[in-house]
PDB file of C-alpha atoms in Angstrom:
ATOM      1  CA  UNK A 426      67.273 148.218  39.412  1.00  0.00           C
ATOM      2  CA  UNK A 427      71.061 147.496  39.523  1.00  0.00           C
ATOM      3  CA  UNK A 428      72.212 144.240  41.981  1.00  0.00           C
ATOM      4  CA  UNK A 429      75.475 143.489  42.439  1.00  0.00           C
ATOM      5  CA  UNK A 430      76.510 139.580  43.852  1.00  0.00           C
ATOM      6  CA  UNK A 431      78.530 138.755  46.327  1.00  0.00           C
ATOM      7  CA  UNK A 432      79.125 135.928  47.728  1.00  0.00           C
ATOM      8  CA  UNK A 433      76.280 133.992  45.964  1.00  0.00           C
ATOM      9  CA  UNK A 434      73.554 136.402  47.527  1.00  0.00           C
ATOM     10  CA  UNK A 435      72.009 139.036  45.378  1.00  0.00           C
ATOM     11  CA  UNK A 436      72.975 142.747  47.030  1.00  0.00           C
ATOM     12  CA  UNK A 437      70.839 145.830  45.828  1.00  0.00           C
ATOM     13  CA  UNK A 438      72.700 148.541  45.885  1.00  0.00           C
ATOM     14  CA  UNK A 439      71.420 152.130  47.009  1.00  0.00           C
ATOM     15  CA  UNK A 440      69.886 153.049  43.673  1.00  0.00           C
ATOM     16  CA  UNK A 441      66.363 151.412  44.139  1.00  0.00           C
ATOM     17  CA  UNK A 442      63.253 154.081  43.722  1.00  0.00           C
ATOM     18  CA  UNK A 443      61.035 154.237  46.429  1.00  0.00           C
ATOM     19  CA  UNK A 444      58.220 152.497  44.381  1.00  0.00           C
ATOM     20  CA  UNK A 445      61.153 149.532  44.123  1.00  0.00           C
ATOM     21  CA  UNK A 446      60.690 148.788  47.989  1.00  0.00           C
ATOM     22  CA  UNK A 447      57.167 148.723  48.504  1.00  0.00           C
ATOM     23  CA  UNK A 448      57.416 145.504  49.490  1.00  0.00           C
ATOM     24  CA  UNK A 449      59.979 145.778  51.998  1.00  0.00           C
ATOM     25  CA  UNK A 450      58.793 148.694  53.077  1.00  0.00           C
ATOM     26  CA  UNK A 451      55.398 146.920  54.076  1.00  0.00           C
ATOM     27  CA  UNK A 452      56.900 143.712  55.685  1.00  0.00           C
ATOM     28  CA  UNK A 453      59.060 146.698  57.894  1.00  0.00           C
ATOM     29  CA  UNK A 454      55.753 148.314  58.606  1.00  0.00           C
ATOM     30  CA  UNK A 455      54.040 145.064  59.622  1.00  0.00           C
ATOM     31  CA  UNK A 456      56.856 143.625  61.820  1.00  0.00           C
ATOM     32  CA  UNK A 457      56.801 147.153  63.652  1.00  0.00           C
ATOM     33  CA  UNK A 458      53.391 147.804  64.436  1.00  0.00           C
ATOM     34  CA  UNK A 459      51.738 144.409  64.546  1.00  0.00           C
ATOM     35  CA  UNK A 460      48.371 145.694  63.044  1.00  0.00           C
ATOM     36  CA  UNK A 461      47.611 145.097  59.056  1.00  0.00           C
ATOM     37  CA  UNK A 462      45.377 148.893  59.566  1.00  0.00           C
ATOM     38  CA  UNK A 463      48.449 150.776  61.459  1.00  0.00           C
ATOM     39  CA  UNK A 464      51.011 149.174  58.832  1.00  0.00           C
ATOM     40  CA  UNK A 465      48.586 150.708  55.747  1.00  0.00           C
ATOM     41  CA  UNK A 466      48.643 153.894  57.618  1.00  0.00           C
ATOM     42  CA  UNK A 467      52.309 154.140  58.348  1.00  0.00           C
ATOM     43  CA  UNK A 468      53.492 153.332  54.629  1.00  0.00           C
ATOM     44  CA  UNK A 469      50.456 155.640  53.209  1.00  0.00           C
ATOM     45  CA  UNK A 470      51.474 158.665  55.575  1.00  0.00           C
ATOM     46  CA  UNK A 471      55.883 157.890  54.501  1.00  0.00           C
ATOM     47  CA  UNK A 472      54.738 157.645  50.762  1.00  0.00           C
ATOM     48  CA  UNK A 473      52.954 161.188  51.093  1.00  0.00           C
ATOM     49  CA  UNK A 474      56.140 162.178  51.875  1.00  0.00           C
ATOM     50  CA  UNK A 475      58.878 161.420  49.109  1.00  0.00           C
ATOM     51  CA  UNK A 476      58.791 161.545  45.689  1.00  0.00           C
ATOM     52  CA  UNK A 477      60.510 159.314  43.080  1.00  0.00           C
ATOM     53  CA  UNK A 478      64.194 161.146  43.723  1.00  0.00           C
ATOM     54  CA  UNK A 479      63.888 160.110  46.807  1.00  0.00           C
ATOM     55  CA  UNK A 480      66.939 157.733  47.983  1.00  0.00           C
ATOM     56  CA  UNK A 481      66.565 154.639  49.712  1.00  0.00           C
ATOM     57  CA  UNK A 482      67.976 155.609  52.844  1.00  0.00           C
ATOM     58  CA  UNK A 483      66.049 158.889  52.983  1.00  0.00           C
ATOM     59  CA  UNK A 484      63.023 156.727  52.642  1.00  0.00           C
ATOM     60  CA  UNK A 485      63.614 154.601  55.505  1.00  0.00           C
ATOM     61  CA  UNK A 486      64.757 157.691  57.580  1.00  0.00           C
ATOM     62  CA  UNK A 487      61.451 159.417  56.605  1.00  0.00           C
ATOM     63  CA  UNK A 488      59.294 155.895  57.434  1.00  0.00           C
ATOM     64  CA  UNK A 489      61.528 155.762  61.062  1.00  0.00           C
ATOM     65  CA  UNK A 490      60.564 159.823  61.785  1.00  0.00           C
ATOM     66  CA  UNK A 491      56.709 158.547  60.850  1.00  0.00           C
ATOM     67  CA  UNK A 492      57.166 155.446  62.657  1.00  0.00           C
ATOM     68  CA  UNK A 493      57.665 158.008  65.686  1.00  0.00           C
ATOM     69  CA  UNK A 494      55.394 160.628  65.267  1.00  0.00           C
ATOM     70  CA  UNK A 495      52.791 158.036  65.152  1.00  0.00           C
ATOM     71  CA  UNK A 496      54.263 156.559  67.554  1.00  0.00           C
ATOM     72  CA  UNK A 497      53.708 159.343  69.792  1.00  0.00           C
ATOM     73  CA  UNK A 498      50.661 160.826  69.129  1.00  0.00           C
ATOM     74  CA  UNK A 499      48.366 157.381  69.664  1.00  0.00           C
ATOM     75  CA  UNK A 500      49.907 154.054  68.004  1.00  0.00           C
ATOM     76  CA  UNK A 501      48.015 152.136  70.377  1.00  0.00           C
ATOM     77  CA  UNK A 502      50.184 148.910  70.427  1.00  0.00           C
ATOM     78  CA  UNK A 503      52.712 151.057  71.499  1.00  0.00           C
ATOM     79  CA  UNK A 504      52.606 153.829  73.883  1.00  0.00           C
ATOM     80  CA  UNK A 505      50.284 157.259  74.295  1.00  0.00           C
ATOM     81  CA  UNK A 506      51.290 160.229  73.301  1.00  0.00           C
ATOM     82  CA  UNK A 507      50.992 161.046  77.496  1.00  0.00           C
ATOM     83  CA  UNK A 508      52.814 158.146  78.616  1.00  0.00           C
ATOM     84  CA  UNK A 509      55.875 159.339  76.278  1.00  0.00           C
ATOM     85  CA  UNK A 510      55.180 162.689  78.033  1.00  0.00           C
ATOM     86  CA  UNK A 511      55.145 161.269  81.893  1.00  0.00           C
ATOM     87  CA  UNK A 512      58.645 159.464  81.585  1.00  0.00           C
ATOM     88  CA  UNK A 513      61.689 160.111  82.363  1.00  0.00           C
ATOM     89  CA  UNK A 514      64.107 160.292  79.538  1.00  0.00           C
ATOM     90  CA  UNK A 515      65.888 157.121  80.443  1.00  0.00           C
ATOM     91  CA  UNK A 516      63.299 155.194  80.101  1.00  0.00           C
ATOM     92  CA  UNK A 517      62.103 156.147  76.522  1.00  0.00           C
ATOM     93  CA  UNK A 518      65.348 156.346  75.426  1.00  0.00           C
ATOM     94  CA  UNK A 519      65.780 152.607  76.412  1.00  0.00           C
ATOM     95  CA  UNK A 520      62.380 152.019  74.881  1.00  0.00           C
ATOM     96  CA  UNK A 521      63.513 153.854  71.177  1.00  0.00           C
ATOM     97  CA  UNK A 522      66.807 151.690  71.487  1.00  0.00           C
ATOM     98  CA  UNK A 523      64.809 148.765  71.817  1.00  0.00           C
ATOM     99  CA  UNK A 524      62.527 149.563  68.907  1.00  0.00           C
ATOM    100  CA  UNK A 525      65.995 151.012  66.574  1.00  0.00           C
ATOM    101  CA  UNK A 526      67.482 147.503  67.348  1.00  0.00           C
ATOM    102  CA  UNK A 527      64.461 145.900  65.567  1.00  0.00           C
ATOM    103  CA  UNK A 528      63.986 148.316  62.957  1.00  0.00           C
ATOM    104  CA  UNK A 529      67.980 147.870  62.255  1.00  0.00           C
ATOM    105  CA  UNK A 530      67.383 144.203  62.156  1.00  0.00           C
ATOM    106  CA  UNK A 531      64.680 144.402  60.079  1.00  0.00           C
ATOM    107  CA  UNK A 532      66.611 146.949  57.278  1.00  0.00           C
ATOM    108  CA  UNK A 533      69.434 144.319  57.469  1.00  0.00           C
ATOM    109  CA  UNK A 534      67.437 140.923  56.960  1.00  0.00           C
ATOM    110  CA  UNK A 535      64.386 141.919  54.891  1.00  0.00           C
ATOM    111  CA  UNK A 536      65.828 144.750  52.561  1.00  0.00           C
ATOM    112  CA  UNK A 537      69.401 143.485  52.383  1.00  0.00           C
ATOM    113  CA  UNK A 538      71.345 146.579  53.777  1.00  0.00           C
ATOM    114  CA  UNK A 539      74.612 147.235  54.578  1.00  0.00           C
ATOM    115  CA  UNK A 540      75.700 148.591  57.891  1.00  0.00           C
ATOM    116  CA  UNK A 541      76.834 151.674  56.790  1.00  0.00           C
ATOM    117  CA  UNK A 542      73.303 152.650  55.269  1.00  0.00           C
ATOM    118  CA  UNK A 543      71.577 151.362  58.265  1.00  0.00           C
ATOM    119  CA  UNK A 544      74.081 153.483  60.073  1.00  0.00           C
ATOM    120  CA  UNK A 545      72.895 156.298  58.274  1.00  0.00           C
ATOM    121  CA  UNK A 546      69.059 155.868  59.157  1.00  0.00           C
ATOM    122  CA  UNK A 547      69.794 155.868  62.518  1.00  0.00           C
ATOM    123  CA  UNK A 548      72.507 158.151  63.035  1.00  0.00           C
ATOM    124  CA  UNK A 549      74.522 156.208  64.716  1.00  0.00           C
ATOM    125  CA  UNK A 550      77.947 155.072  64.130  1.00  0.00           C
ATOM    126  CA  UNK A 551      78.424 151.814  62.216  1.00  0.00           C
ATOM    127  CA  UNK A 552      80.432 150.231  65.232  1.00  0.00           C
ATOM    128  CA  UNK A 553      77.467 150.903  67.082  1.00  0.00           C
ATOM    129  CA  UNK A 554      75.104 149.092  64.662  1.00  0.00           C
ATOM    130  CA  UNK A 555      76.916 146.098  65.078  1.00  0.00           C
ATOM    131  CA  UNK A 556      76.877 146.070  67.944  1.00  0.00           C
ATOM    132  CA  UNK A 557      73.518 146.418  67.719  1.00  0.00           C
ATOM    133  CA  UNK A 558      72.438 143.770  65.065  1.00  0.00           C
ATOM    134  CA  UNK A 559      74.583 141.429  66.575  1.00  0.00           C
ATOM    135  CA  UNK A 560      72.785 142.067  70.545  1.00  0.00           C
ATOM    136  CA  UNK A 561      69.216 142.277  69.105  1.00  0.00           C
ATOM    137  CA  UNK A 562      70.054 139.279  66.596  1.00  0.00           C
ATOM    138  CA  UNK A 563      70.814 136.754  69.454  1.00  0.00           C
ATOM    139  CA  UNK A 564      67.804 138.822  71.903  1.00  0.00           C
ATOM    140  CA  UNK A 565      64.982 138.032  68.859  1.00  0.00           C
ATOM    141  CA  UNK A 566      66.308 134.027  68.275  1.00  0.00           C
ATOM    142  CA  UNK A 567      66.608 132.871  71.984  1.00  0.00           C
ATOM    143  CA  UNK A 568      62.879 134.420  71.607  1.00  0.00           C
ATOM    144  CA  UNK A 569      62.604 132.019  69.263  1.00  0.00           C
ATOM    145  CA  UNK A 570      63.763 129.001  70.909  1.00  0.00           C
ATOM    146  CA  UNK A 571      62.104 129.862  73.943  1.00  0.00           C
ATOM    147  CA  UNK A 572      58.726 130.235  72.130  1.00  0.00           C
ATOM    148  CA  UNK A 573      59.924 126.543  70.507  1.00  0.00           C
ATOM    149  CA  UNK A 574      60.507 125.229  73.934  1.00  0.00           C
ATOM    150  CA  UNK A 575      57.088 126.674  75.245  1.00  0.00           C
ATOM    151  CA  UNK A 576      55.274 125.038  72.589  1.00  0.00           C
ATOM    152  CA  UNK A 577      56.813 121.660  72.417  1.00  0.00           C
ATOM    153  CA  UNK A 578      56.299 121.327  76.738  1.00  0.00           C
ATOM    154  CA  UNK A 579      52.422 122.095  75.956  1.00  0.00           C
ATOM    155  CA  UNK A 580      52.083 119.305  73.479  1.00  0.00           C
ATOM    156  CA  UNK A 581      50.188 116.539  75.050  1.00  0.00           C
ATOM    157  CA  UNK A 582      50.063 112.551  74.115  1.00  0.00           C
ATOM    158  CA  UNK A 583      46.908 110.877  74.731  1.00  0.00           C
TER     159      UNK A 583
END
């Protein structure tokens, strides 16, 4: 594995094996399906699919055309396969944006890419995916500090 620094923070380049981001691949998995069982399933059925050529962006594009299939056809956190069928196309395309702004966040924070690979994934433009990182990065932390705020007013002195 080759890693480049800049500014202090170690960078991987696009030259890590598949077998190299196992572990990124199954924090991904877990922050996108919530379920230990659906995360083993989703990395199992993206690993069946590459082999050790495979690039790091064609890996993540294969995990996010998984991610959807299964998505689909009976993730059950997420939606049936007839619900996607029964709405209009507004509405799941809001609901994939929603769920590419957190994958995008996720590829940026936990395996360190760079726009332009993330842009790649997606196919999107790369003005688009900052746009995106930079909407869903603000959406996740006043999450965050409303969650914080929740939790502190429920503390109680006795």
């Amino acid at each position: 594995m080759i890693l480049t620094i800049t500014k202090g923070n170690a960078m991987y380049d696009n030259s890590r094996e598949p077998l190299d981001l196992l572990d990124q691949m199954y924090t991904v998995a877990y922050w996108m399906t919530g379920s230990l069982k659906q995360t083993n399933n989703l990395v199992y059925k993206t690993y069946q699919l590459v082999d050790s050529e495979t690039t790091e962006v064609q890996l993540f594009k294969t995990f996010r055309e998984v991610f959807y299939e299964h998505f689909c056809f009976g993730m059950t956190s997420l939606k049936s396969h007839q619900a996607c069928e029964n709405e209009e196309y507004t509405e799941f395309g809001k609901y994939t944006q929603e769920v590419d702004g957190q994958f995008a966040v996720l590829l940026a924070e936990v395996c360190k890419m760079k726009h332009q690979a993330i842009s790649k994934i997606l196919d999107q433009p790369v003005e688009k995916i900052r746009l995106l990182l930079t909407s869903r990065r603000k959406s996740m932390l006043a999450g965050f500090l409303n969650l914080a705020l929740y939790c502190c007013m429920d503390i109680h002195y006795t």
